[in-house]
mmCIF file of C-alpha atoms in Angstrom:
data_model
loop_
_atom_site.group_PDB
_atom_site.id
_atom_site.type_symbol
_atom_site.label_atom_id
_atom_site.label_comp_id
_atom_site.label_asym_id
_atom_site.label_seq_id
_atom_site.Cartn_x
_atom_site.Cartn_y
_atom_site.Cartn_z
ATOM 1 C CA MET A 1 116.199 116.988 83.886
ATOM 2 C CA SER A 2 116.792 114.347 81.244
ATOM 3 C CA THR A 3 117.476 110.658 81.762
ATOM 4 C CA ALA A 4 121.109 111.383 80.891
ATOM 5 C CA THR A 5 121.616 112.076 84.607
ATOM 6 C CA LEU A 6 120.979 108.382 85.232
ATOM 7 C CA THR A 7 123.790 107.039 83.080
ATOM 8 C CA GLY A 8 122.739 104.119 80.922
ATOM 9 C CA LEU A 9 119.038 104.183 81.816
ATOM 10 C CA SER A 10 117.104 104.060 78.567
ATOM 11 C CA THR A 11 113.594 105.298 77.985
ATOM 12 C CA GLY A 12 110.741 102.836 77.781
ATOM 13 C CA THR A 13 108.912 100.381 79.986
ATOM 14 C CA TRP A 14 110.673 98.480 82.743
ATOM 15 C CA THR A 15 109.079 95.869 85.024
ATOM 16 C CA ILE A 16 110.060 94.899 88.536
ATOM 17 C CA ASP A 17 112.080 91.700 88.648
ATOM 18 C CA PRO A 18 110.509 90.117 91.762
ATOM 19 C CA THR A 19 113.306 87.576 92.259
ATOM 20 C CA HIS A 20 115.853 90.404 92.615
ATOM 21 C CA THR A 21 113.709 92.934 94.472
ATOM 22 C CA GLU A 22 113.059 93.410 98.157
ATOM 23 C CA VAL A 23 110.472 95.759 99.596
ATOM 24 C CA GLY A 24 111.257 95.912 103.275
ATOM 25 C CA PHE A 25 110.497 97.790 106.456
ATOM 26 C CA VAL A 26 112.036 98.370 109.858
ATOM 27 C CA ALA A 27 110.068 99.032 113.057
ATOM 28 C CA ARG A 28 111.207 99.586 116.605
ATOM 29 C CA HIS A 29 110.153 96.862 119.055
ATOM 30 C CA LEU A 30 109.910 97.730 122.765
ATOM 31 C CA MET A 31 111.419 101.038 121.621
ATOM 32 C CA VAL A 32 114.940 99.579 121.955
ATOM 33 C CA SER A 33 115.432 97.016 119.187
ATOM 34 C CA LYS A 34 114.522 96.770 115.524
ATOM 35 C CA VAL A 35 112.354 94.240 113.729
ATOM 36 C CA ARG A 36 112.791 93.887 109.986
ATOM 37 C CA GLY A 37 110.345 92.489 107.513
ATOM 38 C CA SER A 38 109.624 92.393 103.822
ATOM 39 C CA PHE A 39 106.958 91.538 101.282
ATOM 40 C CA THR A 40 107.699 88.585 99.021
ATOM 41 C CA ASP A 41 105.050 89.300 96.362
ATOM 42 C CA VAL A 42 105.798 92.576 94.584
ATOM 43 C CA SER A 43 105.072 93.613 90.999
ATOM 44 C CA GLY A 44 105.125 96.846 89.097
ATOM 45 C CA THR A 45 106.064 98.924 86.120
ATOM 46 C CA VAL A 46 108.286 101.931 85.617
ATOM 47 C CA VAL A 47 107.975 103.988 82.452
ATOM 48 C CA VAL A 48 111.101 106.056 81.852
ATOM 49 C CA ALA A 49 110.294 109.136 79.774
ATOM 50 C CA ASP A 50 112.601 111.361 77.720
ATOM 51 C CA GLU A 51 112.352 113.891 80.526
ATOM 52 C CA LEU A 52 112.921 112.178 83.855
ATOM 53 C CA ALA A 53 110.232 114.279 85.541
ATOM 54 C CA ASP A 54 107.651 112.732 83.187
ATOM 55 C CA SER A 55 108.554 109.168 84.212
ATOM 56 C CA THR A 56 106.061 107.081 86.198
ATOM 57 C CA ALA A 57 106.107 104.128 88.569
ATOM 58 C CA GLU A 58 103.281 101.872 89.736
ATOM 59 C CA VAL A 59 103.823 99.101 92.269
ATOM 60 C CA VAL A 60 101.509 96.466 93.775
ATOM 61 C CA ILE A 61 102.468 94.700 96.991
ATOM 62 C CA LYS A 62 100.464 91.722 98.225
ATOM 63 C CA THR A 63 99.900 92.319 101.954
ATOM 64 C CA ALA A 64 99.565 88.601 102.701
ATOM 65 C CA SER A 65 103.175 88.149 101.580
ATOM 66 C CA VAL A 66 104.544 89.964 104.657
ATOM 67 C CA ALA A 67 107.483 88.046 106.126
ATOM 68 C CA THR A 68 109.405 88.837 109.307
ATOM 69 C CA GLY A 69 110.743 85.379 110.048
ATOM 70 C CA THR A 70 108.216 84.736 112.822
ATOM 71 C CA LYS A 71 104.945 83.018 111.910
ATOM 72 C CA ASP A 72 102.906 84.435 114.807
ATOM 73 C CA ARG A 73 104.068 87.984 114.065
ATOM 74 C CA ASP A 74 103.404 87.549 110.337
ATOM 75 C CA ASP A 75 99.891 86.262 111.069
ATOM 76 C CA HIS A 76 99.275 89.253 113.352
ATOM 77 C CA LEU A 77 100.493 91.658 110.642
ATOM 78 C CA ARG A 78 98.073 90.022 108.149
ATOM 79 C CA SER A 79 95.167 90.424 110.593
ATOM 80 C CA GLY A 80 92.734 93.315 110.978
ATOM 81 C CA ASP A 81 95.044 94.833 113.607
ATOM 82 C CA PHE A 82 97.463 95.747 110.807
ATOM 83 C CA PHE A 83 97.152 95.071 107.060
ATOM 84 C CA ASP A 84 93.835 93.176 107.094
ATOM 85 C CA ALA A 85 95.161 91.159 104.154
ATOM 86 C CA GLU A 86 91.881 89.359 103.523
ATOM 87 C CA ALA A 87 89.889 92.573 103.026
ATOM 88 C CA HIS A 88 92.812 94.590 101.590
ATOM 89 C CA PRO A 89 95.022 92.195 99.631
ATOM 90 C CA ASP A 90 96.967 94.948 97.835
ATOM 91 C CA MET A 91 99.070 97.861 98.906
ATOM 92 C CA THR A 92 99.859 100.201 96.002
ATOM 93 C CA PHE A 93 102.291 102.979 95.194
ATOM 94 C CA ARG A 94 101.892 105.431 92.313
ATOM 95 C CA SER A 95 104.577 108.013 91.653
ATOM 96 C CA THR A 96 103.771 111.690 91.328
ATOM 97 C CA SER A 97 107.294 113.028 90.665
ATOM 98 C CA PHE A 98 110.892 111.888 90.330
ATOM 99 C CA ASP A 99 113.972 114.061 89.945
ATOM 100 C CA GLY A 100 116.624 111.335 89.973
ATOM 101 C CA GLN A 101 117.196 111.514 93.730
ATOM 102 C CA THR A 102 113.752 111.932 95.276
ATOM 103 C CA LEU A 103 110.679 109.898 94.401
ATOM 104 C CA GLN A 104 107.340 111.223 95.528
ATOM 105 C CA GLY A 105 104.102 109.342 95.259
ATOM 106 C CA GLU A 106 100.927 108.094 96.800
ATOM 107 C CA LEU A 107 100.968 104.985 98.981
ATOM 108 C CA THR A 108 97.645 103.228 99.533
ATOM 109 C CA ILE A 109 97.231 100.847 102.463
ATOM 110 C CA LYS A 110 93.837 99.515 103.646
ATOM 111 C CA GLY A 111 92.088 101.899 101.233
ATOM 112 C CA VAL A 112 93.830 104.977 102.657
ATOM 113 C CA SER A 113 96.045 106.983 100.285
ATOM 114 C CA LYS A 114 98.743 109.322 101.598
ATOM 115 C CA PRO A 115 101.772 111.012 100.053
ATOM 116 C CA VAL A 116 105.233 109.569 100.678
ATOM 117 C CA THR A 117 108.726 110.726 99.791
ATOM 118 C CA LEU A 118 111.586 108.312 99.193
ATOM 119 C CA ASP A 119 115.275 109.093 98.809
ATOM 120 C CA VAL A 120 116.561 107.200 95.783
ATOM 121 C CA GLU A 121 120.002 105.986 94.807
ATOM 122 C CA PHE A 122 120.510 104.754 91.240
ATOM 123 C CA GLY A 123 122.604 101.578 91.189
ATOM 124 C CA GLY A 124 123.225 101.519 87.465
ATOM 125 C CA VAL A 125 122.374 99.487 84.397
ATOM 126 C CA ALA A 126 123.799 96.104 83.363
ATOM 127 C CA THR A 127 123.116 93.369 80.854
ATOM 128 C CA ASP A 128 122.670 89.879 82.287
ATOM 129 C CA PRO A 129 124.277 86.792 80.662
ATOM 130 C CA TRP A 130 121.082 86.217 78.604
ATOM 131 C CA GLY A 131 121.154 89.677 77.021
ATOM 132 C CA ASN A 132 118.470 91.261 79.217
ATOM 133 C CA GLU A 133 118.919 94.887 80.238
ATOM 134 C CA LYS A 134 118.525 95.452 83.979
ATOM 135 C CA ALA A 135 118.560 98.577 86.152
ATOM 136 C CA ALA A 136 118.775 98.863 89.934
ATOM 137 C CA PHE A 137 117.598 101.408 92.480
ATOM 138 C CA GLU A 138 117.656 101.653 96.258
ATOM 139 C CA ALA A 139 115.080 103.794 98.022
ATOM 140 C CA SER A 140 114.254 104.609 101.607
ATOM 141 C CA GLY A 141 111.993 106.853 103.627
ATOM 142 C CA ASP A 142 110.058 107.093 106.850
ATOM 143 C CA ILE A 143 106.305 106.922 107.317
ATOM 144 C CA ASP A 144 103.960 107.062 110.291
ATOM 145 C CA ARG A 145 101.956 103.825 110.086
ATOM 146 C CA THR A 146 99.032 105.359 111.965
ATOM 147 C CA ASP A 147 98.396 107.646 108.973
ATOM 148 C CA TRP A 148 97.112 104.527 107.172
ATOM 149 C CA GLY A 149 95.029 103.202 110.050
ATOM 150 C CA LEU A 150 97.692 100.765 111.275
ATOM 151 C CA THR A 151 97.120 101.799 114.869
ATOM 152 C CA TRP A 152 97.332 98.607 116.936
ATOM 153 C CA ASN A 153 99.795 98.866 119.804
ATOM 154 C CA ALA A 154 100.367 97.971 123.437
ATOM 155 C CA ASN A 155 101.588 100.326 126.134
ATOM 156 C CA LEU A 156 104.645 99.249 128.098
ATOM 157 C CA GLU A 157 104.595 99.198 131.881
ATOM 158 C CA LYS A 158 107.501 101.657 132.199
ATOM 159 C CA GLY A 159 106.393 103.903 129.340
ATOM 160 C CA GLY A 160 106.591 103.706 125.587
ATOM 161 C CA VAL A 161 104.853 101.284 123.276
ATOM 162 C CA LEU A 162 105.463 97.813 121.882
ATOM 163 C CA VAL A 163 105.695 98.854 118.204
ATOM 164 C CA SER A 164 106.925 102.202 116.891
ATOM 165 C CA GLU A 165 104.608 104.379 114.865
ATOM 166 C CA LYS A 166 107.556 105.448 112.693
ATOM 167 C CA ILE A 167 108.391 102.820 110.092
ATOM 168 C CA LYS A 168 111.411 102.959 107.809
ATOM 169 C CA LEU A 169 110.777 101.724 104.279
ATOM 170 C CA VAL A 170 113.806 100.144 102.599
ATOM 171 C CA LEU A 171 113.602 99.067 98.967
ATOM 172 C CA ASP A 172 116.108 97.347 96.710
ATOM 173 C CA VAL A 173 114.553 97.168 93.265
ATOM 174 C CA GLN A 174 115.811 95.573 90.091
ATOM 175 C CA LEU A 175 114.005 96.418 86.869
ATOM 176 C CA ALA A 176 113.982 94.497 83.584
ATOM 177 C CA LYS A 177 113.686 96.431 80.313
ATOM 178 C CA GLN A 178 110.734 95.359 78.200
ATOM 179 C CA ALA A 179 111.006 95.021 74.436
#
């Protein structure tokens, strides 16, 4: 499949625009409500090849940048119970295949690498007022956090657990074309 299926997306190197990108997640809390969070320090590169299947993506997420809007929860997520941000400052993603709608790759958290699959929606390409070419993608997928050693939890008195094992990843990514 060629890049023509992603109208306007030109070949070459694109970098993540961190001010217009959000890497987020959603977890169930008490098994009845949802807690949302994101990472505020994200960088990466996408190389768009002539054949879309040959394109690559590499992303680095700083675990200490986790933000849920609650300081105590954020501190707990940075601790050894979850991301252990001091010992494992980076989470990484490296693509293994992309067909225009599905992105597959390897996600590494706390030194553990596992495959993930994300459904992708191409938002399009635009030129900003300063002449810079930008492209946008949305992606989402589910993971089981325990696969990466994020196993902390608390049992609830009437059954269930405090934090779901299933986590939904939700990404809104804007890329900037490099010269």
